[in-house]
Amino acid sequence: MARGTIPILRVADNLLVTVQTELHDAVADAFQEDLLTTIEKTGAAGLLIDVSGLDFVDSYVARVLADTGRMAALMGTATVIVGIRPEVAATLVRMGYKMTGVRTALNVDEGLALLPRR
Amino acid sequence: MPQVNYMSRLRLDERELHSRRAFFELTDEDLARLGSLRALADRHGDSVVDALYELFLGHPESRGFFPDEATVRHVKKMQREYFQGLFAGRCDLAYVEDRLRVGAVHQRIGLSPKWYIGGYSRYLRLLLDRMFADLPPAEAQAAYRSATKLVAFDMSLAIDTYIAADQDAVARHQAAIRELSTPVIRVHHRVLLLPLIGTVDSHRAGQIMETLLLRVSDEQARAVIVDIAGVPTVDTMVANHLLQTTEAVHLLGAEVILTGISAQLARTIVKLGVDISTMHTRARLADGIELALSLVGREITSKSDRTDRADRADRADRADRADRTDKA
């Protein structure tokens, strides 16, 4: 899968990403790479990843998302993951997966409120 | 309660009818024989029905179902039709439907199977007497054999209706209990409350998590108060389920506040070594509500505070006006 499949929008100081395609290994890698490069270029204050379009998130995808958040944090960018579906949350918790180090919010509005303003 | 279609509930189609009739050895010949006895049925219908109701009305328990004369007249008329039905000479799906309706009515009014079967027992004896009185012995014997087959067939339908209705009632109650076991209440805009009462096993815990997550997502709740004052024992398993639920709710972007923690429970949790530091906890529900409200940017203030403030504002306003009047 080519890079740039998942569009990264810049809104003021923040980056906004809506994940709607399933994150297979290749897509996930490219996505992470894309995001980190964009952060490097823009020096965005915050990153918001909307996953409400995902019906299915396995532990691999969850880890990619959380890792991306932690990597962004290293670069000084706060990350919020929004729109995790109830069934997805239940599955992740049952598998014993903990999304440590990343904040979550119900929707894009709430998520944006959590991001810093410069 | 909705009217149940017992035909489909019992899966009574042509195939089932065929196999049931085969099992009761109810042949077309039997039906034709009964059909040929219509004159006998007409002759004895009233006396058979009267004798049957002597049985029902003679017992205090079953008598209760027939409070007045009008009811007795009505049910006797129905019974008369039922009796004629035995000699209709047919046993098709329409016949079955008719029989199921009778069974459903009896089930609904709470007439228990013992009255039903007892009634049928007298029915058969009444038929036996009349058949042997009116017909040559060989013919009477054949007629009686056919009648017992059809009556037993009818009984099977009635009993199946009873059982199906009971099963439906049990299923309804189970659904009600399931619903009652996770009553998620909306306390305030974006604040939910789940008062847990009774024992929490892993099945219920899973259900609690699912219901709660769906509600949080539907209502876009910011805070969920889980009050466990009504849970008699909290062990490691329950505590871990609560932790999982908290974790999952957190993934959605909301917070869980655990309230109703008694001194004993606090001791248990610490002794069990369960780490619930990720949860907001409060001893009392009221404190939990205050915390939840603060999460949605609200607070509960005392009315007198507000009155004081209003008074002050009012006084200042009056002073201001007086001031202006003075100047004028």
Tab-separated table of C-alpha atoms in Angstrom:
chain	number	residue	atom	x	y	z
A	1	MET	CA	0.000	0.000	0.000
A	2	ALA	CA	1.379	3.357	-1.004
A	3	ARG	CA	2.076	6.114	1.446
A	4	GLY	CA	-0.472	8.848	1.792
A	5	THR	CA	-3.459	6.502	1.681
A	6	ILE	CA	-4.795	7.975	4.889
A	7	PRO	CA	-5.135	11.745	4.512
A	8	ILE	CA	-3.661	13.913	7.241
A	9	LEU	CA	-5.437	17.231	7.626
A	10	ARG	CA	-3.917	20.247	9.213
A	11	VAL	CA	-6.343	22.314	11.273
A	12	ALA	CA	-4.707	25.315	12.919
A	13	ASP	CA	-1.951	23.852	15.095
A	14	ASN	CA	-3.291	20.354	15.084
A	15	LEU	CA	-3.241	17.371	12.789
A	16	LEU	CA	-6.491	15.565	12.144
A	17	VAL	CA	-6.580	12.006	10.854
A	18	THR	CA	-9.629	9.911	10.153
A	19	VAL	CA	-8.844	6.236	9.770
A	20	GLN	CA	-11.440	4.547	7.624
A	21	THR	CA	-9.562	1.732	5.981
A	22	GLU	CA	-8.416	-1.291	7.881
A	23	LEU	CA	-4.888	-0.879	9.119
A	24	HIS	CA	-3.035	-3.897	7.740
A	25	ASP	CA	0.634	-4.221	8.535
A	26	ALA	CA	1.804	-2.348	5.446
A	27	VAL	CA	-0.787	0.410	5.749
A	28	ALA	CA	-0.090	0.793	9.445
A	29	ASP	CA	3.652	1.232	8.877
A	30	ALA	CA	3.159	3.745	6.087
A	31	PHE	CA	0.569	5.573	8.185
A	32	GLN	CA	2.916	5.845	11.154
A	33	GLU	CA	5.768	7.005	8.961
A	34	ASP	CA	3.538	9.570	7.251
A	35	LEU	CA	2.295	10.972	10.517
A	36	LEU	CA	5.688	11.298	12.151
A	37	THR	CA	7.129	12.990	9.078
A	38	THR	CA	4.245	15.436	9.013
A	39	ILE	CA	4.752	16.194	12.699
A	40	GLU	CA	8.432	16.795	12.041
A	41	LYS	CA	7.611	19.161	9.192
A	42	THR	CA	4.794	21.069	10.832
A	43	GLY	CA	5.714	20.882	14.495
A	44	ALA	CA	2.030	20.374	15.233
A	45	ALA	CA	0.924	20.890	18.819
A	46	GLY	CA	-1.606	18.107	18.786
A	47	LEU	CA	-2.622	15.035	16.860
A	48	LEU	CA	-6.141	13.707	16.749
A	49	ILE	CA	-6.833	10.229	15.370
A	50	ASP	CA	-10.482	9.418	14.721
A	51	VAL	CA	-11.120	5.678	14.601
A	52	SER	CA	-14.923	5.776	14.644
A	53	GLY	CA	-14.857	4.299	11.146
A	54	LEU	CA	-13.182	1.131	12.356
A	55	ASP	CA	-15.473	-1.755	13.248
A	56	PHE	CA	-12.577	-3.917	14.099
A	57	VAL	CA	-9.361	-3.110	15.936
A	58	ASP	CA	-7.071	-5.947	16.910
A	59	SER	CA	-4.242	-5.760	19.401
A	60	TYR	CA	-1.778	-5.074	16.595
A	61	VAL	CA	-3.651	-2.032	15.341
A	62	ALA	CA	-4.237	-0.862	18.904
A	63	ARG	CA	-0.525	-1.096	19.559
A	64	VAL	CA	0.302	0.792	16.368
A	65	LEU	CA	-2.064	3.573	17.419
A	66	ALA	CA	-0.742	3.740	20.972
A	67	ASP	CA	2.884	3.551	19.770
A	68	THR	CA	2.268	6.357	17.310
A	69	GLY	CA	0.873	8.404	20.180
A	70	ARG	CA	3.927	7.737	22.303
A	71	MET	CA	6.283	8.549	19.408
A	72	ALA	CA	4.416	11.795	18.791
A	73	ALA	CA	4.702	12.615	22.483
A	74	LEU	CA	8.476	12.234	22.200
A	75	MET	CA	8.360	14.900	19.510
A	76	GLY	CA	6.273	17.132	21.762
A	77	THR	CA	2.926	16.476	20.140
A	78	ALA	CA	-0.037	15.493	22.291
A	79	THR	CA	-2.190	12.714	20.854
A	80	VAL	CA	-5.861	11.971	21.376
A	81	ILE	CA	-7.603	8.931	19.950
A	82	VAL	CA	-11.322	9.444	19.506
A	83	GLY	CA	-14.357	7.413	18.544
A	84	ILE	CA	-13.373	3.965	19.735
A	85	ARG	CA	-16.502	1.868	19.341
A	86	PRO	CA	-18.066	0.101	22.344
A	87	GLU	CA	-17.499	-3.371	20.903
A	88	VAL	CA	-13.921	-2.493	20.041
A	89	ALA	CA	-13.284	-1.239	23.581
A	90	ALA	CA	-14.801	-4.416	25.056
A	91	THR	CA	-12.651	-6.630	22.859
A	92	LEU	CA	-9.442	-4.752	23.603
A	93	VAL	CA	-10.029	-4.870	27.331
A	94	ARG	CA	-10.919	-8.563	27.234
A	95	MET	CA	-7.678	-9.266	25.427
A	96	GLY	CA	-5.967	-7.523	28.288
A	97	TYR	CA	-4.699	-4.706	26.119
A	98	LYS	CA	-4.024	-1.413	27.839
A	99	MET	CA	-3.698	1.738	25.776
A	100	THR	CA	-1.324	3.420	28.148
A	101	GLY	CA	0.127	6.813	27.431
A	102	VAL	CA	-2.573	7.939	25.041
A	103	ARG	CA	-5.630	9.965	25.827
A	104	THR	CA	-9.022	9.013	24.484
A	105	ALA	CA	-12.167	11.005	23.857
A	106	LEU	CA	-15.701	10.308	22.745
A	107	ASN	CA	-15.689	12.359	19.557
A	108	VAL	CA	-13.696	14.846	17.516
A	109	ASP	CA	-15.103	17.832	19.427
A	110	GLU	CA	-14.085	16.429	22.781
A	111	GLY	CA	-10.753	15.382	21.426
A	112	LEU	CA	-9.938	18.832	20.076
A	113	ALA	CA	-10.783	20.296	23.479
A	114	LEU	CA	-8.100	18.085	24.987
A	115	LEU	CA	-5.404	19.258	22.600
A	116	PRO	CA	-3.145	22.132	23.588
A	117	ARG	CA	-3.493	25.539	21.972
A	118	ARG	CA	-0.483	27.537	21.088
B	1	MET	CA	-49.235	-9.623	26.523
B	2	PRO	CA	-49.179	-10.182	22.776
B	3	GLN	CA	-51.321	-12.895	21.238
B	4	VAL	CA	-49.069	-15.778	20.383
B	5	ASN	CA	-49.566	-17.706	17.217
B	6	TYR	CA	-49.146	-21.187	18.583
B	7	MET	CA	-49.322	-22.727	15.121
B	8	SER	CA	-45.935	-21.251	14.253
B	9	ARG	CA	-44.697	-21.326	17.849
B	10	LEU	CA	-45.151	-25.118	17.879
B	11	ARG	CA	-44.055	-25.378	14.254
B	12	LEU	CA	-47.310	-27.039	13.343
B	13	ASP	CA	-47.224	-27.409	9.600
B	14	GLU	CA	-48.449	-30.161	7.293
B	15	ARG	CA	-45.404	-32.245	8.066
B	16	GLU	CA	-45.724	-32.017	11.827
B	17	LEU	CA	-49.456	-32.693	11.550
B	18	HIS	CA	-48.757	-35.765	9.486
B	19	SER	CA	-46.167	-37.166	11.885
B	20	ARG	CA	-48.287	-36.392	14.943
B	21	ARG	CA	-51.315	-38.084	13.454
B	22	ALA	CA	-49.165	-41.075	12.542
B	23	PHE	CA	-47.930	-41.318	16.119
B	24	PHE	CA	-51.453	-41.267	17.500
B	25	GLU	CA	-52.398	-43.775	14.783
B	26	LEU	CA	-55.211	-41.473	13.827
B	27	THR	CA	-56.239	-42.649	10.375
B	28	ASP	CA	-58.678	-41.255	7.829
B	29	GLU	CA	-60.794	-44.284	8.633
B	30	ASP	CA	-61.032	-43.150	12.271
B	31	LEU	CA	-62.083	-39.704	11.185
B	32	ALA	CA	-64.642	-41.074	8.725
B	33	ARG	CA	-66.073	-43.302	11.451
B	34	LEU	CA	-66.412	-40.381	13.840
B	35	GLY	CA	-67.894	-38.302	11.027
B	36	SER	CA	-70.573	-40.906	10.486
B	37	LEU	CA	-71.659	-40.579	14.121
B	38	ARG	CA	-72.787	-36.973	13.863
B	39	ALA	CA	-76.381	-37.934	14.647
B	40	LEU	CA	-75.249	-39.573	17.875
B	41	ALA	CA	-73.230	-36.490	18.731
B	42	ASP	CA	-76.212	-34.230	18.132
B	43	ARG	CA	-78.393	-36.438	20.265
B	44	HIS	CA	-76.062	-36.525	23.243
B	45	GLY	CA	-74.158	-33.276	22.945
B	46	ASP	CA	-76.112	-31.394	25.620
B	47	SER	CA	-76.109	-34.209	28.133
B	48	VAL	CA	-72.374	-34.866	27.702
B	49	VAL	CA	-71.538	-31.199	28.165
B	50	ASP	CA	-73.849	-30.932	31.189
B	51	ALA	CA	-72.227	-33.967	32.787
B	52	LEU	CA	-68.774	-32.569	32.120
B	53	TYR	CA	-69.627	-29.299	33.854
B	54	GLU	CA	-71.035	-31.158	36.825
B	55	LEU	CA	-67.446	-32.254	37.366
B	56	PHE	CA	-65.979	-28.758	37.006
B	57	LEU	CA	-68.675	-27.063	39.040
B	58	GLY	CA	-68.561	-29.759	41.726
B	59	HIS	CA	-65.005	-28.893	42.749
B	60	PRO	CA	-64.355	-25.629	44.564
B	61	GLU	CA	-61.028	-25.023	42.805
B	62	SER	CA	-62.291	-25.476	39.257
B	63	ARG	CA	-65.633	-23.872	40.131
B	64	GLY	CA	-63.790	-20.596	40.618
B	65	PHE	CA	-63.291	-20.321	36.879
B	66	PHE	CA	-67.021	-20.027	36.325
B	67	PRO	CA	-68.150	-17.162	38.523
B	68	ASP	CA	-71.701	-16.740	37.197
B	69	GLU	CA	-74.469	-18.309	35.167
B	70	ALA	CA	-73.663	-16.306	32.055
B	71	THR	CA	-70.092	-17.622	32.045
B	72	VAL	CA	-71.314	-21.173	32.500
B	73	ARG	CA	-73.760	-20.743	29.621
B	74	HIS	CA	-71.004	-19.320	27.434
B	75	VAL	CA	-68.435	-22.030	28.158
B	76	LYS	CA	-71.054	-24.740	27.758
B	77	LYS	CA	-71.849	-23.392	24.307
B	78	MET	CA	-68.132	-23.407	23.458
B	79	GLN	CA	-67.820	-26.908	24.808
B	80	ARG	CA	-70.764	-27.995	22.712
B	81	GLU	CA	-68.955	-26.738	19.610
B	82	TYR	CA	-65.820	-28.521	20.723
B	83	PHE	CA	-67.772	-31.734	21.156
B	84	GLN	CA	-69.294	-31.438	17.689
B	85	GLY	CA	-65.771	-30.860	16.388
B	86	LEU	CA	-64.789	-34.351	17.467
B	87	PHE	CA	-67.364	-35.690	15.034
B	88	ALA	CA	-66.554	-33.346	12.179
B	89	GLY	CA	-64.715	-36.154	10.432
B	90	ARG	CA	-61.626	-34.081	9.755
B	91	CYS	CA	-58.276	-33.414	11.357
B	92	ASP	CA	-56.443	-30.837	9.238
B	93	LEU	CA	-54.474	-27.701	10.069
B	94	ALA	CA	-57.673	-25.704	10.540
B	95	TYR	CA	-58.798	-28.278	13.111
B	96	VAL	CA	-55.426	-28.063	14.867
B	97	GLU	CA	-55.565	-24.273	14.930
B	98	ASP	CA	-58.993	-24.404	16.495
B	99	ARG	CA	-57.778	-26.835	19.172
B	100	LEU	CA	-54.717	-24.723	19.930
B	101	ARG	CA	-56.909	-21.679	20.401
B	102	VAL	CA	-58.927	-23.561	23.016
B	103	GLY	CA	-55.722	-24.656	24.755
B	104	ALA	CA	-54.373	-21.101	24.728
B	105	VAL	CA	-57.580	-19.736	26.250
B	106	HIS	CA	-57.430	-22.283	29.045
B	107	GLN	CA	-53.775	-21.554	29.663
B	108	ARG	CA	-54.460	-17.809	29.767
B	109	ILE	CA	-57.209	-18.074	32.363
B	110	GLY	CA	-54.921	-20.315	34.414
B	111	LEU	CA	-56.902	-23.532	34.124
B	112	SER	CA	-54.207	-26.017	34.986
B	113	PRO	CA	-53.575	-29.229	33.017
B	114	LYS	CA	-55.026	-31.404	35.775
B	115	TRP	CA	-58.513	-29.928	35.202
B	116	TYR	CA	-58.002	-30.331	31.528
B	117	ILE	CA	-56.950	-33.949	31.659
B	118	GLY	CA	-59.536	-34.766	34.321
B	119	GLY	CA	-62.163	-33.251	32.052
B	120	TYR	CA	-60.997	-35.330	29.113
B	121	SER	CA	-61.084	-38.437	31.268
B	122	ARG	CA	-64.754	-37.866	32.071
B	123	TYR	CA	-65.390	-36.986	28.440
B	124	LEU	CA	-64.173	-40.394	27.346
B	125	ARG	CA	-66.264	-42.247	29.931
B	126	LEU	CA	-69.338	-40.281	28.916
B	127	LEU	CA	-68.689	-41.158	25.290
B	128	LEU	CA	-68.104	-44.787	26.140
B	129	ASP	CA	-71.455	-45.074	27.907
B	130	ARG	CA	-73.383	-43.379	25.139
B	131	MET	CA	-71.707	-45.234	22.308
B	132	PHE	CA	-72.362	-48.606	23.869
B	133	ALA	CA	-75.923	-47.625	24.700
B	134	ASP	CA	-76.744	-46.572	21.127
B	135	LEU	CA	-74.617	-48.790	18.904
B	136	PRO	CA	-74.117	-52.543	18.454
B	137	PRO	CA	-71.093	-53.622	20.567
B	138	ALA	CA	-68.613	-54.105	17.667
B	139	GLU	CA	-69.480	-50.727	16.169
B	140	ALA	CA	-69.382	-49.034	19.565
B	141	GLN	CA	-65.958	-50.484	20.280
B	142	ALA	CA	-64.571	-49.247	16.954
B	143	ALA	CA	-66.140	-45.823	17.464
B	144	TYR	CA	-64.745	-45.553	20.976
B	145	ARG	CA	-61.258	-46.526	19.798
B	146	SER	CA	-61.352	-43.799	17.170
B	147	ALA	CA	-62.623	-41.274	19.690
B	148	THR	CA	-59.829	-42.028	22.182
B	149	LYS	CA	-57.229	-41.452	19.448
B	150	LEU	CA	-58.630	-38.071	18.535
B	151	VAL	CA	-59.074	-37.033	22.166
B	152	ALA	CA	-55.482	-38.015	22.971
B	153	PHE	CA	-54.362	-36.081	19.898
B	154	ASP	CA	-56.244	-33.028	21.187
B	155	MET	CA	-54.705	-33.430	24.619
B	156	SER	CA	-51.220	-33.471	23.130
B	157	LEU	CA	-51.941	-30.151	21.431
B	158	ALA	CA	-53.295	-28.616	24.609
B	159	ILE	CA	-50.342	-29.750	26.710
B	160	ASP	CA	-47.894	-28.477	24.115
B	161	THR	CA	-49.641	-25.113	24.213
B	162	TYR	CA	-49.321	-25.028	27.992
B	163	ILE	CA	-45.634	-25.848	27.881
B	164	ALA	CA	-44.899	-23.347	25.118
B	165	ALA	CA	-46.755	-20.617	26.993
B	166	ASP	CA	-44.815	-21.428	30.154
B	167	GLN	CA	-41.516	-21.398	28.312
B	168	ASP	CA	-42.408	-18.045	26.789
B	169	ALA	CA	-43.225	-16.693	30.237
B	170	VAL	CA	-39.888	-17.908	31.606
B	171	ALA	CA	-38.061	-16.330	28.663
B	172	ARG	CA	-39.893	-13.051	29.266
B	173	HIS	CA	-38.962	-13.088	32.930
B	174	GLN	CA	-35.342	-13.832	32.138
B	175	ALA	CA	-35.274	-10.911	29.743
B	176	ALA	CA	-36.795	-8.706	32.442
B	177	ILE	CA	-34.186	-9.830	34.955
B	178	ARG	CA	-31.423	-9.177	32.445
B	179	GLU	CA	-32.747	-5.690	31.909
B	180	LEU	CA	-33.105	-5.053	35.622
B	181	SER	CA	-29.605	-6.286	36.320
B	182	THR	CA	-28.035	-3.371	34.432
B	183	PRO	CA	-30.241	-0.358	34.960
B	184	VAL	CA	-28.282	2.485	33.419
B	185	ILE	CA	-29.805	5.777	34.516
B	186	ARG	CA	-29.146	9.166	33.025
B	187	VAL	CA	-28.535	11.404	36.036
B	188	HIS	CA	-27.664	14.513	34.152
B	189	HIS	CA	-26.642	15.565	30.673
B	190	ARG	CA	-23.722	13.259	29.824
B	191	VAL	CA	-23.638	11.682	33.276
B	192	LEU	CA	-24.804	8.081	33.712
B	193	LEU	CA	-25.420	6.070	36.861
B	194	LEU	CA	-25.306	2.300	37.158
B	195	PRO	CA	-26.482	1.134	40.565
B	196	LEU	CA	-25.369	-2.464	40.927
B	197	ILE	CA	-27.483	-4.643	43.174
B	198	GLY	CA	-26.893	-8.291	43.942
B	199	THR	CA	-24.185	-10.746	43.148
B	200	VAL	CA	-21.989	-10.061	40.141
B	201	ASP	CA	-20.782	-13.188	38.365
B	202	SER	CA	-18.642	-13.187	35.264
B	203	HIS	CA	-21.645	-13.574	32.965
B	204	ARG	CA	-23.342	-10.568	34.488
B	205	ALA	CA	-20.101	-8.615	34.556
B	206	GLY	CA	-19.694	-9.116	30.812
B	207	GLN	CA	-23.242	-7.985	30.243
B	208	ILE	CA	-22.718	-4.940	32.454
B	209	MET	CA	-19.690	-3.950	30.418
B	210	GLU	CA	-21.506	-4.301	27.100
B	211	THR	CA	-24.618	-2.424	28.204
B	212	LEU	CA	-22.586	0.327	29.792
B	213	LEU	CA	-20.315	0.817	26.786
B	214	LEU	CA	-23.257	1.033	24.410
B	215	ARG	CA	-24.986	3.576	26.614
B	216	VAL	CA	-21.834	5.673	27.005
B	217	SER	CA	-21.475	5.731	23.246
B	218	ASP	CA	-25.187	6.426	22.594
B	219	GLU	CA	-25.436	9.239	25.113
B	220	GLN	CA	-21.896	10.472	24.567
B	221	ALA	CA	-21.512	10.356	28.327
B	222	ARG	CA	-18.494	11.929	29.967
B	223	ALA	CA	-18.840	10.232	33.324
B	224	VAL	CA	-20.323	6.977	34.550
B	225	ILE	CA	-20.979	6.460	38.230
B	226	VAL	CA	-20.969	2.801	39.218
B	227	ASP	CA	-22.482	2.427	42.660
B	228	ILE	CA	-21.624	-0.895	44.258
B	229	ALA	CA	-23.249	-0.325	47.644
B	230	GLY	CA	-25.760	-3.045	46.767
B	231	VAL	CA	-23.209	-5.705	45.874
B	232	PRO	CA	-22.916	-8.062	48.852
B	233	THR	CA	-19.420	-9.374	48.199
B	234	VAL	CA	-16.631	-7.998	46.107
B	235	ASP	CA	-13.864	-10.479	45.451
B	236	THR	CA	-10.871	-10.360	43.148
B	237	MET	CA	-12.997	-11.436	40.206
B	238	VAL	CA	-15.592	-8.712	40.679
B	239	ALA	CA	-12.873	-6.125	41.264
B	240	ASN	CA	-11.096	-7.159	38.084
B	241	HIS	CA	-14.310	-6.979	36.094
B	242	LEU	CA	-14.861	-3.475	37.393
B	243	LEU	CA	-11.321	-2.585	36.387
B	244	GLN	CA	-11.872	-3.974	32.880
B	245	THR	CA	-15.091	-2.021	32.536
B	246	THR	CA	-13.334	1.140	33.690
B	247	GLU	CA	-10.583	0.526	31.188
B	248	ALA	CA	-13.044	0.004	28.339
B	249	VAL	CA	-15.102	3.059	29.251
B	250	HIS	CA	-11.867	4.998	29.359
B	251	LEU	CA	-10.997	3.851	25.828
B	252	LEU	CA	-14.235	5.423	24.661
B	253	GLY	CA	-13.158	8.676	26.284
B	254	ALA	CA	-15.298	8.725	29.422
B	255	GLU	CA	-14.544	8.311	33.109
B	256	VAL	CA	-15.806	5.778	35.615
B	257	ILE	CA	-16.464	6.820	39.184
B	258	LEU	CA	-16.866	3.982	41.641
B	259	THR	CA	-19.042	4.789	44.634
B	260	GLY	CA	-20.592	2.955	47.539
B	261	ILE	CA	-17.295	1.750	48.888
B	262	SER	CA	-17.779	0.737	52.486
B	263	ALA	CA	-15.011	0.522	55.076
B	264	GLN	CA	-15.091	-3.240	54.774
B	265	LEU	CA	-14.878	-3.111	50.997
B	266	ALA	CA	-11.953	-0.704	51.115
B	267	ARG	CA	-10.174	-3.146	53.393
B	268	THR	CA	-10.985	-6.080	51.102
B	269	ILE	CA	-9.740	-4.295	48.009
B	270	VAL	CA	-6.452	-3.369	49.596
B	271	LYS	CA	-5.993	-6.807	51.135
B	272	LEU	CA	-6.716	-8.507	47.821
B	273	GLY	CA	-3.991	-6.375	46.340
B	274	VAL	CA	-6.251	-5.107	43.565
B	275	ASP	CA	-4.919	-1.888	42.143
B	276	ILE	CA	-7.851	0.382	41.493
B	277	SER	CA	-5.797	3.552	41.424
B	278	THR	CA	-6.898	4.148	37.824
B	279	MET	CA	-10.481	4.561	39.005
B	280	HIS	CA	-12.044	7.541	40.653
B	281	THR	CA	-13.527	6.263	43.881
B	282	ARG	CA	-15.829	7.823	46.428
B	283	ALA	CA	-17.465	6.438	49.531
B	284	ARG	CA	-20.875	7.928	48.923
B	285	LEU	CA	-22.985	8.214	45.814
B	286	ALA	CA	-23.581	11.912	46.494
B	287	ASP	CA	-19.840	12.574	46.311
B	288	GLY	CA	-19.666	10.565	43.117
B	289	ILE	CA	-22.397	12.681	41.570
B	290	GLU	CA	-20.560	15.862	42.533
B	291	LEU	CA	-17.373	14.560	40.968
B	292	ALA	CA	-19.207	13.492	37.820
B	293	LEU	CA	-20.831	16.890	37.496
B	294	SER	CA	-17.489	18.610	37.879
B	295	LEU	CA	-16.247	16.498	34.958
B	296	VAL	CA	-18.995	17.959	32.778
B	297	GLY	CA	-18.286	21.437	34.067
B	298	ARG	CA	-21.167	21.734	36.525
B	299	GLU	CA	-21.388	21.997	40.244
B	300	ILE	CA	-23.969	21.710	42.924
B	301	THR	CA	-24.232	24.856	44.993
B	302	SER	CA	-26.276	25.499	48.052
B	303	LYS	CA	-29.419	27.502	47.456
B	304	SER	CA	-28.716	29.803	50.409
B	305	ASP	CA	-25.374	30.764	48.867
B	306	ARG	CA	-27.165	31.771	45.768
B	307	THR	CA	-29.815	33.667	47.777
B	308	ASP	CA	-27.047	35.490	49.609
B	309	ARG	CA	-25.449	36.420	46.367
B	310	ALA	CA	-28.766	37.474	44.893
B	311	ASP	CA	-29.472	39.515	48.028
B	312	ARG	CA	-26.165	41.223	47.797
B	313	ALA	CA	-26.735	41.998	44.137
B	314	ASP	CA	-30.201	43.243	44.958
B	315	ARG	CA	-28.932	45.476	47.780
B	316	ALA	CA	-26.187	46.843	45.587
B	317	ASP	CA	-28.717	47.528	42.885
B	318	ARG	CA	-31.005	49.376	45.289
B	319	ALA	CA	-28.108	51.340	46.749
B	320	ASP	CA	-27.072	52.231	43.225
B	321	ARG	CA	-30.581	53.438	42.370
B	322	ALA	CA	-30.820	55.387	45.616
B	323	ASP	CA	-27.502	56.946	44.805
B	324	ARG	CA	-28.734	58.006	41.405
B	325	THR	CA	-31.987	59.395	42.886
B	326	ASP	CA	-29.929	61.415	45.340
B	327	LYS	CA	-27.883	62.867	42.575
B	328	ALA	CA	-30.940	63.739	40.544
